[in-house]
PDB file of C-alpha atoms in Angstrom:
ATOM      1  CA  MET A 130     -22.093 -29.897  34.041  1.00  0.00           C
ATOM      2  CA  GLY A 131     -25.533 -31.531  33.996  1.00  0.00           C
ATOM      3  CA  GLY A 132     -26.473 -35.106  33.214  1.00  0.00           C
ATOM      4  CA  PHE A 133     -27.380 -36.494  29.835  1.00  0.00           C
ATOM      5  CA  THR A 134     -30.782 -35.309  28.610  1.00  0.00           C
ATOM      6  CA  HIS A 135     -31.475 -37.917  25.930  1.00  0.00           C
ATOM      7  CA  PHE A 136     -32.316 -40.761  28.348  1.00  0.00           C
ATOM      8  CA  ASP A 137     -35.387 -41.344  30.484  1.00  0.00           C
ATOM      9  CA  ALA A 138     -35.356 -42.752  34.037  1.00  0.00           C
ATOM     10  CA  ALA A 139     -35.181 -46.301  32.662  1.00  0.00           C
ATOM     11  CA  GLY A 140     -32.221 -45.522  30.416  1.00  0.00           C
ATOM     12  CA  ASN A 141     -34.194 -45.461  27.165  1.00  0.00           C
ATOM     13  CA  ALA A 142     -33.232 -42.994  24.442  1.00  0.00           C
ATOM     14  CA  VAL A 143     -35.714 -40.118  24.125  1.00  0.00           C
ATOM     15  CA  MET A 144     -36.071 -36.930  22.150  1.00  0.00           C
ATOM     16  CA  VAL A 145     -35.889 -34.085  24.651  1.00  0.00           C
ATOM     17  CA  ASP A 146     -39.165 -32.192  25.170  1.00  0.00           C
ATOM     18  CA  VAL A 147     -38.395 -28.549  24.391  1.00  0.00           C
ATOM     19  CA  SER A 148     -41.999 -27.323  24.327  1.00  0.00           C
ATOM     20  CA  ASP A 149     -41.623 -25.341  27.577  1.00  0.00           C
ATOM     21  CA  LYS A 150     -38.362 -23.645  26.563  1.00  0.00           C
ATOM     22  CA  ALA A 151     -38.394 -20.021  25.481  1.00  0.00           C
ATOM     23  CA  GLU A 152     -37.741 -19.169  21.861  1.00  0.00           C
ATOM     24  CA  THR A 153     -34.472 -17.273  21.550  1.00  0.00           C
ATOM     25  CA  GLU A 154     -32.111 -16.449  18.731  1.00  0.00           C
ATOM     26  CA  ARG A 155     -29.487 -19.174  18.618  1.00  0.00           C
ATOM     27  CA  VAL A 156     -26.266 -19.243  16.628  1.00  0.00           C
ATOM     28  CA  ALA A 157     -23.593 -21.921  16.438  1.00  0.00           C
ATOM     29  CA  VAL A 158     -20.240 -21.852  14.646  1.00  0.00           C
ATOM     30  CA  ALA A 159     -18.235 -24.986  13.884  1.00  0.00           C
ATOM     31  CA  ARG A 160     -14.908 -25.457  12.156  1.00  0.00           C
ATOM     32  CA  GLY A 161     -12.861 -28.249  10.653  1.00  0.00           C
ATOM     33  CA  ARG A 162     -10.143 -28.916   8.133  1.00  0.00           C
ATOM     34  CA  ILE A 163      -9.306 -31.350   5.381  1.00  0.00           C
ATOM     35  CA  GLU A 164      -5.603 -31.853   4.737  1.00  0.00           C
ATOM     36  CA  MET A 165      -4.250 -33.052   1.414  1.00  0.00           C
ATOM     37  CA  GLN A 166      -1.204 -33.298  -0.806  1.00  0.00           C
ATOM     38  CA  PRO A 167       0.055 -29.942  -2.171  1.00  0.00           C
ATOM     39  CA  GLU A 168      -0.781 -31.103  -5.721  1.00  0.00           C
ATOM     40  CA  THR A 169      -4.404 -31.709  -4.715  1.00  0.00           C
ATOM     41  CA  ALA A 170      -4.717 -28.224  -3.224  1.00  0.00           C
ATOM     42  CA  ARG A 171      -3.270 -26.780  -6.452  1.00  0.00           C
ATOM     43  CA  LEU A 172      -5.774 -28.742  -8.559  1.00  0.00           C
ATOM     44  CA  ILE A 173      -8.629 -27.355  -6.457  1.00  0.00           C
ATOM     45  CA  ALA A 174      -7.293 -23.794  -6.675  1.00  0.00           C
ATOM     46  CA  ASP A 175      -6.854 -24.090 -10.448  1.00  0.00           C
ATOM     47  CA  HIS A 176     -10.318 -25.655 -10.935  1.00  0.00           C
ATOM     48  CA  GLY A 177      -8.606 -28.735 -12.349  1.00  0.00           C
ATOM     49  CA  VAL A 178     -10.667 -31.412 -10.584  1.00  0.00           C
ATOM     50  CA  LYS A 179     -12.655 -33.345 -13.196  1.00  0.00           C
ATOM     51  CA  LYS A 180     -15.800 -33.521 -11.045  1.00  0.00           C
ATOM     52  CA  GLY A 181     -16.118 -29.713 -10.991  1.00  0.00           C
ATOM     53  CA  ASP A 182     -15.658 -26.730  -8.681  1.00  0.00           C
ATOM     54  CA  VAL A 183     -14.766 -28.468  -5.424  1.00  0.00           C
ATOM     55  CA  LEU A 184     -15.245 -25.469  -3.143  1.00  0.00           C
ATOM     56  CA  ALA A 185     -18.632 -24.490  -4.615  1.00  0.00           C
ATOM     57  CA  VAL A 186     -19.996 -28.038  -4.501  1.00  0.00           C
ATOM     58  CA  ALA A 187     -18.716 -28.609  -0.947  1.00  0.00           C
ATOM     59  CA  GLN A 188     -20.247 -25.318   0.189  1.00  0.00           C
ATOM     60  CA  LEU A 189     -23.643 -26.319  -1.169  1.00  0.00           C
ATOM     61  CA  ALA A 190     -23.317 -29.826   0.293  1.00  0.00           C
ATOM     62  CA  GLY A 191     -22.527 -28.355   3.722  1.00  0.00           C
ATOM     63  CA  ILE A 192     -25.627 -26.166   3.614  1.00  0.00           C
ATOM     64  CA  MET A 193     -27.750 -29.134   2.560  1.00  0.00           C
ATOM     65  CA  GLY A 194     -26.181 -31.244   5.310  1.00  0.00           C
ATOM     66  CA  ALA A 195     -27.151 -28.714   7.965  1.00  0.00           C
ATOM     67  CA  LYS A 196     -30.743 -28.838   6.742  1.00  0.00           C
ATOM     68  CA  ARG A 197     -30.794 -32.654   6.870  1.00  0.00           C
ATOM     69  CA  THR A 198     -29.221 -33.080  10.330  1.00  0.00           C
ATOM     70  CA  PRO A 199     -32.310 -34.623  11.978  1.00  0.00           C
ATOM     71  CA  ASP A 200     -32.335 -37.270   9.227  1.00  0.00           C
ATOM     72  CA  LEU A 201     -28.797 -38.277  10.230  1.00  0.00           C
ATOM     73  CA  ILE A 202     -28.677 -37.806  14.021  1.00  0.00           C
ATOM     74  CA  PRO A 203     -31.574 -39.787  15.502  1.00  0.00           C
ATOM     75  CA  LEU A 204     -32.577 -37.558  18.443  1.00  0.00           C
ATOM     76  CA  CYS A 205     -32.097 -34.131  16.831  1.00  0.00           C
ATOM     77  CA  HIS A 206     -35.158 -31.962  16.478  1.00  0.00           C
ATOM     78  CA  PRO A 207     -36.113 -30.840  12.971  1.00  0.00           C
ATOM     79  CA  LEU A 208     -35.341 -27.123  12.969  1.00  0.00           C
ATOM     80  CA  ALA A 209     -36.474 -24.169  10.890  1.00  0.00           C
ATOM     81  CA  LEU A 210     -33.019 -22.774  10.172  1.00  0.00           C
ATOM     82  CA  THR A 211     -33.068 -19.107   9.232  1.00  0.00           C
ATOM     83  CA  LYS A 212     -29.468 -18.910   8.034  1.00  0.00           C
ATOM     84  CA  VAL A 213     -26.672 -21.316   7.137  1.00  0.00           C
ATOM     85  CA  THR A 214     -23.296 -20.256   5.810  1.00  0.00           C
ATOM     86  CA  VAL A 215     -20.433 -22.559   4.917  1.00  0.00           C
ATOM     87  CA  ASP A 216     -17.085 -20.988   4.082  1.00  0.00           C
ATOM     88  CA  LEU A 217     -14.207 -22.987   2.612  1.00  0.00           C
ATOM     89  CA  GLU A 218     -10.751 -21.462   2.356  1.00  0.00           C
ATOM     90  CA  LEU A 219      -7.674 -23.012   0.794  1.00  0.00           C
ATOM     91  CA  ALA A 220      -4.971 -22.686   3.429  1.00  0.00           C
ATOM     92  CA  GLY A 221      -1.606 -24.274   2.774  1.00  0.00           C
ATOM     93  CA  ASP A 222      -2.038 -27.962   2.026  1.00  0.00           C
ATOM     94  CA  GLY A 223      -5.681 -28.089   2.999  1.00  0.00           C
ATOM     95  CA  ILE A 224      -9.028 -26.420   3.273  1.00  0.00           C
ATOM     96  CA  ASP A 225     -10.348 -24.718   6.394  1.00  0.00           C
ATOM     97  CA  ILE A 226     -14.119 -25.035   6.723  1.00  0.00           C
ATOM     98  CA  THR A 227     -16.352 -22.821   8.875  1.00  0.00           C
ATOM     99  CA  ALA A 228     -20.113 -23.236   9.199  1.00  0.00           C
ATOM    100  CA  THR A 229     -22.527 -20.890  10.937  1.00  0.00           C
ATOM    101  CA  CYS A 230     -26.138 -21.864  11.634  1.00  0.00           C
ATOM    102  CA  LYS A 231     -28.816 -19.572  13.000  1.00  0.00           C
ATOM    103  CA  LEU A 232     -32.465 -19.740  14.010  1.00  0.00           C
ATOM    104  CA  LYS A 233     -35.024 -18.416  16.449  1.00  0.00           C
ATOM    105  CA  GLY A 234     -36.252 -21.423  18.362  1.00  0.00           C
ATOM    106  CA  ARG A 235     -36.320 -23.629  21.447  1.00  0.00           C
ATOM    107  CA  THR A 236     -33.190 -25.692  20.854  1.00  0.00           C
ATOM    108  CA  GLY A 237     -29.674 -25.010  19.671  1.00  0.00           C
ATOM    109  CA  VAL A 238     -28.066 -25.440  16.284  1.00  0.00           C
ATOM    110  CA  GLU A 239     -24.715 -26.924  17.302  1.00  0.00           C
ATOM    111  CA  MET A 240     -25.363 -30.258  15.589  1.00  0.00           C
ATOM    112  CA  GLU A 241     -26.392 -28.518  12.377  1.00  0.00           C
ATOM    113  CA  ALA A 242     -23.151 -26.491  12.290  1.00  0.00           C
ATOM    114  CA  LEU A 243     -21.055 -29.590  13.024  1.00  0.00           C
ATOM    115  CA  THR A 244     -22.918 -31.571  10.359  1.00  0.00           C
ATOM    116  CA  ALA A 245     -22.405 -28.798   7.800  1.00  0.00           C
ATOM    117  CA  VAL A 246     -18.630 -28.880   8.349  1.00  0.00           C
ATOM    118  CA  SER A 247     -18.548 -32.673   8.238  1.00  0.00           C
ATOM    119  CA  VAL A 248     -20.562 -32.962   5.026  1.00  0.00           C
ATOM    120  CA  ALA A 249     -18.531 -30.219   3.327  1.00  0.00           C
ATOM    121  CA  ALA A 250     -15.298 -32.034   4.227  1.00  0.00           C
ATOM    122  CA  LEU A 251     -16.674 -35.381   3.059  1.00  0.00           C
ATOM    123  CA  THR A 252     -17.690 -33.768  -0.231  1.00  0.00           C
ATOM    124  CA  VAL A 253     -14.152 -32.461  -0.783  1.00  0.00           C
ATOM    125  CA  TYR A 254     -12.883 -35.970  -0.101  1.00  0.00           C
ATOM    126  CA  ASP A 255     -15.375 -37.525  -2.516  1.00  0.00           C
ATOM    127  CA  MET A 256     -14.555 -35.089  -5.291  1.00  0.00           C
ATOM    128  CA  CYS A 257     -10.781 -35.471  -4.918  1.00  0.00           C
ATOM    129  CA  LYS A 258     -10.307 -39.108  -3.874  1.00  0.00           C
ATOM    130  CA  ALA A 259      -9.314 -40.162  -7.385  1.00  0.00           C
ATOM    131  CA  VAL A 260      -6.117 -38.116  -7.057  1.00  0.00           C
ATOM    132  CA  ASP A 261      -5.534 -38.210  -3.276  1.00  0.00           C
ATOM    133  CA  ARG A 262      -6.915 -41.055  -1.153  1.00  0.00           C
ATOM    134  CA  GLY A 263      -4.728 -39.985   1.792  1.00  0.00           C
ATOM    135  CA  MET A 264      -6.656 -36.802   2.608  1.00  0.00           C
ATOM    136  CA  ARG A 265      -7.409 -36.375   6.323  1.00  0.00           C
ATOM    137  CA  ILE A 266     -10.475 -34.742   7.826  1.00  0.00           C
ATOM    138  CA  THR A 267      -9.403 -33.164  11.120  1.00  0.00           C
ATOM    139  CA  ASP A 268     -10.298 -30.864  13.972  1.00  0.00           C
ATOM    140  CA  ILE A 269     -14.074 -30.752  13.553  1.00  0.00           C
ATOM    141  CA  ARG A 270     -15.323 -28.904  16.591  1.00  0.00           C
ATOM    142  CA  LEU A 271     -17.815 -26.388  17.912  1.00  0.00           C
ATOM    143  CA  VAL A 272     -16.111 -23.025  18.338  1.00  0.00           C
ATOM    144  CA  SER A 273     -19.006 -20.959  19.682  1.00  0.00           C
ATOM    145  CA  LYS A 274     -22.700 -20.932  20.439  1.00  0.00           C
ATOM    146  CA  SER A 275     -25.073 -18.276  21.663  1.00  0.00           C
ATOM    147  CA  GLY A 276     -28.634 -18.141  22.876  1.00  0.00           C
ATOM    148  CA  GLY A 277     -30.770 -20.410  24.957  1.00  0.00           C
ATOM    149  CA  LYS A 278     -30.882 -21.054  28.678  1.00  0.00           C
ATOM    150  CA  SER A 279     -27.177 -21.903  28.868  1.00  0.00           C
ATOM    151  CA  GLY A 280     -26.201 -18.619  27.193  1.00  0.00           C
ATOM    152  CA  ASP A 281     -23.038 -18.000  25.259  1.00  0.00           C
ATOM    153  CA  TRP A 282     -20.067 -20.328  24.995  1.00  0.00           C
ATOM    154  CA  ALA A 283     -16.783 -20.078  23.122  1.00  0.00           C
ATOM    155  CA  ALA A 284     -14.011 -22.650  22.783  1.00  0.00           C
ATOM    156  CA  PRO A 285     -10.873 -21.724  24.705  1.00  0.00           C
TER     157      PRO A 285
END
């Protein structure tokens, strides 16, 4: 495992110079979950939330979040994403969220996938908080990445 790349020799934060890196196709997949009361999950499934279609709005918010990652994470490079998908699935008393980000470029898209999941989960919370303030956002993690100098990686 290498050292941190976002610091210079004096310990100052820096944006990593990726200009000499080869352009490769890069894909990252992240997942997370938002847990809720059974009644809240039923309201979402039955389209009974007053603010609208929770899954559709959260999906769009996740995609928008991926595109805005460098505005939120200070040292992330602005990326020309070529594909972003955000899938939300009601599963028991919660929603499983999976985001996939893809591009051809010089740096990876892990932060974009993680941001997409996070923003989608936060959107579910925002839309449903009037009926369930105890929802829990859990298990946000990178599950796989491919491309780049470090190659492929998958969570155990």
